[in-house]
PDB file of C-alpha atoms in Angstrom:
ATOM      1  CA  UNK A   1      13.216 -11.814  -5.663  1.00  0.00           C
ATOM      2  CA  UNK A   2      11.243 -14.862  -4.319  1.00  0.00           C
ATOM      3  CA  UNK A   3       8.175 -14.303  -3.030  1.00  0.00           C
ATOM      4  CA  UNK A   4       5.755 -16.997  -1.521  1.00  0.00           C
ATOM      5  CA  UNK A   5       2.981 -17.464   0.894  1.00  0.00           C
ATOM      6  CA  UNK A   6       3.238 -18.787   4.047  1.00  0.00           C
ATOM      7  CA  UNK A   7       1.537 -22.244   4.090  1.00  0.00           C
ATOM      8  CA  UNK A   8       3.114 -24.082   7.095  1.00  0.00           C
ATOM      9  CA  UNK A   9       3.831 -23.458  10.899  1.00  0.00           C
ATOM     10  CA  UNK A  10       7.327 -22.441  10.444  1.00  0.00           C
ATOM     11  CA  UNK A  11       7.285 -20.361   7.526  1.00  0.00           C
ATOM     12  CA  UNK A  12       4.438 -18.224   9.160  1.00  0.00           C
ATOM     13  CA  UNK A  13       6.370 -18.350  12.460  1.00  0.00           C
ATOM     14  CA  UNK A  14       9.427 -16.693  10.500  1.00  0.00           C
ATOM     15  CA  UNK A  15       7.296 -13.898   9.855  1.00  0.00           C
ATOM     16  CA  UNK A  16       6.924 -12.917  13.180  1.00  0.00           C
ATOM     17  CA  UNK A  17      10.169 -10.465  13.646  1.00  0.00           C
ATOM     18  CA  UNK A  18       8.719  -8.349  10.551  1.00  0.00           C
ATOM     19  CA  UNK A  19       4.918  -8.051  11.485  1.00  0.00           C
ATOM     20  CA  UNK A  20       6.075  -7.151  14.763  1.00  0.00           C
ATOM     21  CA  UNK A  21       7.281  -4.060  13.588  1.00  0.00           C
ATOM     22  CA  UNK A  22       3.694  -3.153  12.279  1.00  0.00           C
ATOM     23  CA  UNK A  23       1.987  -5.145  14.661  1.00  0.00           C
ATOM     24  CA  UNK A  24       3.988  -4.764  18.210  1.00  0.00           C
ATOM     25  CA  UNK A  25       1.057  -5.445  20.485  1.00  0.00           C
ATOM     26  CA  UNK A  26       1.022  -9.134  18.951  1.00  0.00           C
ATOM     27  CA  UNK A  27       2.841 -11.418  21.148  1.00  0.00           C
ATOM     28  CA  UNK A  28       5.079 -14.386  19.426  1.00  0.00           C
ATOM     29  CA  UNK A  29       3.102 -16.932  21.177  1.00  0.00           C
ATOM     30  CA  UNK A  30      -0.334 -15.819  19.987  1.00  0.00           C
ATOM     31  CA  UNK A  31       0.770 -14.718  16.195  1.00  0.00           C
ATOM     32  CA  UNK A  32       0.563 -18.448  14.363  1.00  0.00           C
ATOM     33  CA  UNK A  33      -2.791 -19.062  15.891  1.00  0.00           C
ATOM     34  CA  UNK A  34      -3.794 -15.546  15.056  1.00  0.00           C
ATOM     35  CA  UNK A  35      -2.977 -16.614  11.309  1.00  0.00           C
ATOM     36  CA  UNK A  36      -3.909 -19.928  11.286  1.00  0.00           C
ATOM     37  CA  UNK A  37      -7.365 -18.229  12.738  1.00  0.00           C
ATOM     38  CA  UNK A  38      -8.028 -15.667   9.851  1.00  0.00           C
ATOM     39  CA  UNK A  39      -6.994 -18.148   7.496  1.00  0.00           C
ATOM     40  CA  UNK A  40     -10.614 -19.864   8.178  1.00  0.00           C
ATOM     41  CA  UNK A  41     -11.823 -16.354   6.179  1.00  0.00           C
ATOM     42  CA  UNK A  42      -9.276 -15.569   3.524  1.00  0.00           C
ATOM     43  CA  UNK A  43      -6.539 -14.696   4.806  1.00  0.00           C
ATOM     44  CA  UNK A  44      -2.767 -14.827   3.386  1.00  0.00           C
ATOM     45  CA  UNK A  45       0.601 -14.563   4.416  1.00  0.00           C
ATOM     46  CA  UNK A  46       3.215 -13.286   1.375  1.00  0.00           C
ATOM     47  CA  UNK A  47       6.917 -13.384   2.374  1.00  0.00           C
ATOM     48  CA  UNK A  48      10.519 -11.782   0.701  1.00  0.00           C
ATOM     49  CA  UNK A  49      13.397 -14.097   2.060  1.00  0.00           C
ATOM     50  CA  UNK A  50      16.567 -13.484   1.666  1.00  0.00           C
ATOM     51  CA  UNK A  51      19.405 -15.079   3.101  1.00  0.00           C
ATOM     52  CA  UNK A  52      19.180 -13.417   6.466  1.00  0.00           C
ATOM     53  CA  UNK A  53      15.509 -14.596   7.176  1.00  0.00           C
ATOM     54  CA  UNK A  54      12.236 -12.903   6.204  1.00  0.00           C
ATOM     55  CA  UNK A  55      12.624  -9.185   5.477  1.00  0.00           C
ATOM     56  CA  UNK A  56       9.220  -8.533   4.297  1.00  0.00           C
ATOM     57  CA  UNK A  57       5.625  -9.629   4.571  1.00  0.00           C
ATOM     58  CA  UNK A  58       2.270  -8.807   3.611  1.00  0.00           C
ATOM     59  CA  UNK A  59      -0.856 -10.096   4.683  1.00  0.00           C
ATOM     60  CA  UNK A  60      -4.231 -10.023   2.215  1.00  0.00           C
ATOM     61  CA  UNK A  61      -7.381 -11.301   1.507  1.00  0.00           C
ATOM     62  CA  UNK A  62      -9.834 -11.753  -1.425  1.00  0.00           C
ATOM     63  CA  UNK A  63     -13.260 -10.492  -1.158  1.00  0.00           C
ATOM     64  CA  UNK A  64     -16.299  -9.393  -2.666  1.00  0.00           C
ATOM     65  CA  UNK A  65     -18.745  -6.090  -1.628  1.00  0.00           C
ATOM     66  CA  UNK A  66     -21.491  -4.009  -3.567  1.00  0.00           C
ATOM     67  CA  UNK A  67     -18.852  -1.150  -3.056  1.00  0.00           C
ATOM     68  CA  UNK A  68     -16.081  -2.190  -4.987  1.00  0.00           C
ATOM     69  CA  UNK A  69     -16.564  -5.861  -6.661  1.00  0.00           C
ATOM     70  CA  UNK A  70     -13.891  -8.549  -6.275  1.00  0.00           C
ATOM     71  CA  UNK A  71     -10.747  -7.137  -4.465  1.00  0.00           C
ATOM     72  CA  UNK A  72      -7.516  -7.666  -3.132  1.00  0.00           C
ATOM     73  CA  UNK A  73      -7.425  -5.940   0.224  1.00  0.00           C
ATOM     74  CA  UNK A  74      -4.211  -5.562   1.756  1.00  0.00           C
ATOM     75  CA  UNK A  75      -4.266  -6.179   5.820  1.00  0.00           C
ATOM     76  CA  UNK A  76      -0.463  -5.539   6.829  1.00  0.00           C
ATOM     77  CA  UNK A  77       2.468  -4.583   4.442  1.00  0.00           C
ATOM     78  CA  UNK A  78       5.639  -3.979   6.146  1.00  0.00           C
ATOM     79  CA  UNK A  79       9.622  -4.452   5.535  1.00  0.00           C
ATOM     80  CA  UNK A  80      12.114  -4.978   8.628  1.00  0.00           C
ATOM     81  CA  UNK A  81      13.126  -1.478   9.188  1.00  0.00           C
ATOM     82  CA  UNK A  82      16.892  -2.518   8.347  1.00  0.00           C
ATOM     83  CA  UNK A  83      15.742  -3.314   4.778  1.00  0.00           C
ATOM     84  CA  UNK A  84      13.591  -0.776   4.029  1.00  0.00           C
ATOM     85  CA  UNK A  85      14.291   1.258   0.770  1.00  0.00           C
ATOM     86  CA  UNK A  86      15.162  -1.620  -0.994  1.00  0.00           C
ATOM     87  CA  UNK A  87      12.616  -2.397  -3.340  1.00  0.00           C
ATOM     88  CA  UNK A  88      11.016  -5.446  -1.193  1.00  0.00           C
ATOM     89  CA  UNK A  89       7.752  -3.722  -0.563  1.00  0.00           C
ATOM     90  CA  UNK A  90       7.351  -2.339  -3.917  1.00  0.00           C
ATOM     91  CA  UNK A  91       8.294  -6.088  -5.543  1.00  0.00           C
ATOM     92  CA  UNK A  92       5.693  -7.668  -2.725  1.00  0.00           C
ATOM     93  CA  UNK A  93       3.152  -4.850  -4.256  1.00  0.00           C
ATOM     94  CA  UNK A  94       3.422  -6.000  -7.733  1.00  0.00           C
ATOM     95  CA  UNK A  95       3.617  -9.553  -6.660  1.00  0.00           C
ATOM     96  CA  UNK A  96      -0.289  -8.808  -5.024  1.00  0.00           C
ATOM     97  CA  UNK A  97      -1.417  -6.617  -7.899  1.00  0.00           C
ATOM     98  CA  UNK A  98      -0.446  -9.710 -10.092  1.00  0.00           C
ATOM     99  CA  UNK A  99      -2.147 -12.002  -7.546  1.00  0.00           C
ATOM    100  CA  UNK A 100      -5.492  -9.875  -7.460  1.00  0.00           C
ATOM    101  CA  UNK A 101      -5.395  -9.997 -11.514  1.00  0.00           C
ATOM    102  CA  UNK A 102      -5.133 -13.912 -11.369  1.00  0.00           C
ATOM    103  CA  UNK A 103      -7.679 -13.515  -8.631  1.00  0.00           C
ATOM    104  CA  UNK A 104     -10.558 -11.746 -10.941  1.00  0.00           C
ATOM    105  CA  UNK A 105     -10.471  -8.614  -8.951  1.00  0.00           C
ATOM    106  CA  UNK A 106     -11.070  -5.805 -10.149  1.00  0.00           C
ATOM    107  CA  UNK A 107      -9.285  -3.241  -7.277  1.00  0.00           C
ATOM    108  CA  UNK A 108      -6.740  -3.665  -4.490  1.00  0.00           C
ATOM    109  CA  UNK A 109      -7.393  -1.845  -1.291  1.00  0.00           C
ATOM    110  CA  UNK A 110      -4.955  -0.999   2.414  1.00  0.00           C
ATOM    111  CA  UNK A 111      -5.929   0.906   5.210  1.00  0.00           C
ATOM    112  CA  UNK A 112      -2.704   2.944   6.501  1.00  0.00           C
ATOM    113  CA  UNK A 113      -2.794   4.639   9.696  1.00  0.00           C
ATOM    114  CA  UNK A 114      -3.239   8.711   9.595  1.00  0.00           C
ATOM    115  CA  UNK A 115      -0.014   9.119  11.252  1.00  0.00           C
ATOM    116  CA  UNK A 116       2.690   6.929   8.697  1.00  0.00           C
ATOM    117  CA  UNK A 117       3.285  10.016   6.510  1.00  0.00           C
ATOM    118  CA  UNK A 118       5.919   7.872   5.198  1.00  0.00           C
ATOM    119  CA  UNK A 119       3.998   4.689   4.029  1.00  0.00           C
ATOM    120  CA  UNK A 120       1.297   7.216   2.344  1.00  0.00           C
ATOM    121  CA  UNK A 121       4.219   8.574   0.600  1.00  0.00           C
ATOM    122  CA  UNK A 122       5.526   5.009  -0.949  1.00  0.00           C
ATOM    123  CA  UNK A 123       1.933   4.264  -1.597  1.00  0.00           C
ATOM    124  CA  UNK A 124       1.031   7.203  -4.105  1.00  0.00           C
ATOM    125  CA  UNK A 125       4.697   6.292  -5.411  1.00  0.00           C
ATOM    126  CA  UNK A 126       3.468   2.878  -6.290  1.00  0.00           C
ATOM    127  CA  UNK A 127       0.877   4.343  -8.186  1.00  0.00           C
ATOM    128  CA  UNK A 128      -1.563   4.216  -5.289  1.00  0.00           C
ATOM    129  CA  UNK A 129      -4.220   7.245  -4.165  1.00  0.00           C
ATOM    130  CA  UNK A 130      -6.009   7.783  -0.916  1.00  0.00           C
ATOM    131  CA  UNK A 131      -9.327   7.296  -1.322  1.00  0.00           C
ATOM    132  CA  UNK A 132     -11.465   7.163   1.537  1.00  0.00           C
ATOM    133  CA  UNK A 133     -11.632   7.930   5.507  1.00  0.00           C
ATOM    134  CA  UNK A 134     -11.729   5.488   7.567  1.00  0.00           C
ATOM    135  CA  UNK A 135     -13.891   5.689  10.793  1.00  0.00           C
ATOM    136  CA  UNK A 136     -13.677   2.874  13.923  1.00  0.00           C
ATOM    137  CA  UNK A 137     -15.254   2.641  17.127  1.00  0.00           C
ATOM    138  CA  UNK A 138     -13.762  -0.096  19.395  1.00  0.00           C
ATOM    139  CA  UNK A 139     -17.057  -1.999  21.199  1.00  0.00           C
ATOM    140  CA  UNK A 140     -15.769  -2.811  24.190  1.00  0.00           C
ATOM    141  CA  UNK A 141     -18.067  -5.463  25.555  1.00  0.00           C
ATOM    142  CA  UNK A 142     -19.853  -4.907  28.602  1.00  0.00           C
ATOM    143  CA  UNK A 143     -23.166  -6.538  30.632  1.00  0.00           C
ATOM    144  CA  UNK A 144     -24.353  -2.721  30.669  1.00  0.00           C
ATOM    145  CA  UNK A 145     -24.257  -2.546  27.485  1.00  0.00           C
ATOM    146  CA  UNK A 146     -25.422  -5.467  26.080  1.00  0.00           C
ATOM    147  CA  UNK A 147     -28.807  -5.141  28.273  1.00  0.00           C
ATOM    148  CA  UNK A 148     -29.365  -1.674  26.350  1.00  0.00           C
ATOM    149  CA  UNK A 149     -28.233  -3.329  22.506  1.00  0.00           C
ATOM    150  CA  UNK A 150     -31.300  -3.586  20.473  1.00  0.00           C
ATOM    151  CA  UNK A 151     -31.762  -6.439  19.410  1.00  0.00           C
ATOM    152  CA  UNK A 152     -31.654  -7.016  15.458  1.00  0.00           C
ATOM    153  CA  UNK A 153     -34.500  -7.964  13.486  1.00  0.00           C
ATOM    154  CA  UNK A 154     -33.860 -11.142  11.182  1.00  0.00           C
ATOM    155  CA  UNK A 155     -36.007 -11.730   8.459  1.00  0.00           C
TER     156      UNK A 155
END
């Protein structure tokens, strides 16, 4: 199985039709620059291709925290429905374990939303556990509430 990152415009525009089963509310037009964008911090574009197109892609970054050390965190995984339970996002899995090890990390983290029972299941199958909660709140910026936002002391 070939597996390679996505360095140029077309190649990351081919990966479109997958993310956008994982990520619908990202239109076509926006998605390169959206890459090209978070490429300026990290991050990483791995594609399967087989002869039909792209049938799975993940997207990852390296980074560092007091938390964990040096990790491989995993920002999308996710195989074209059509070609799902055939091995492609196990192999792109063990492609990024082997990437983190090359990287010097020491862990690999995801986030997977609380309601893809199934994705939790093929994670603890690859030898994955759930470790954490995670919590959000969306700041939703507004001249009310910036007036009210303490302001930060800098050293």
């Amino acid at each position: 199985m070939n597996i390679r990152i996505a360095t140029t415009d077309s190649e990351i525009a081919a990966c479109y039709p997958v993310m956008r089963a994982l990520r619908p509310h990202i239109a076509e037009d926006q998605f390169l620059s959206r890459v090209r964008s978070q490429e300026k911090t990290g991050y990483q574009l791995a594609f399967v291709e087989q002869a039909d197109g792209v049938v799975a892609v993940a997207g990852f970054r390296v980074g560092e925290n007091l938390a964990w050390g040096r990790f491989l965190y995993v920002d999308d995984l996710v195989t074209l429905p059509s070609h799902r339970s055939n091995g492609f996002g196990a192999s792109l899995l063990s492609w990024l374990r082997a990437f983190a090890v090359n990287e010097g990390c020491v862990q690999m983290h995801l986030d997977s939303g609380i309601q893809r029972k199934e994705a939790h299941r093929f994670y603890e199958r690859e030898g994955m556990s759930m470790a954490s909660l995670h919590f959000v709140e969306n700041i939703a910026p507004n001249k009310a509430r910036q007036r009210e936002a303490p302001q930060a002391e800098r050293p």
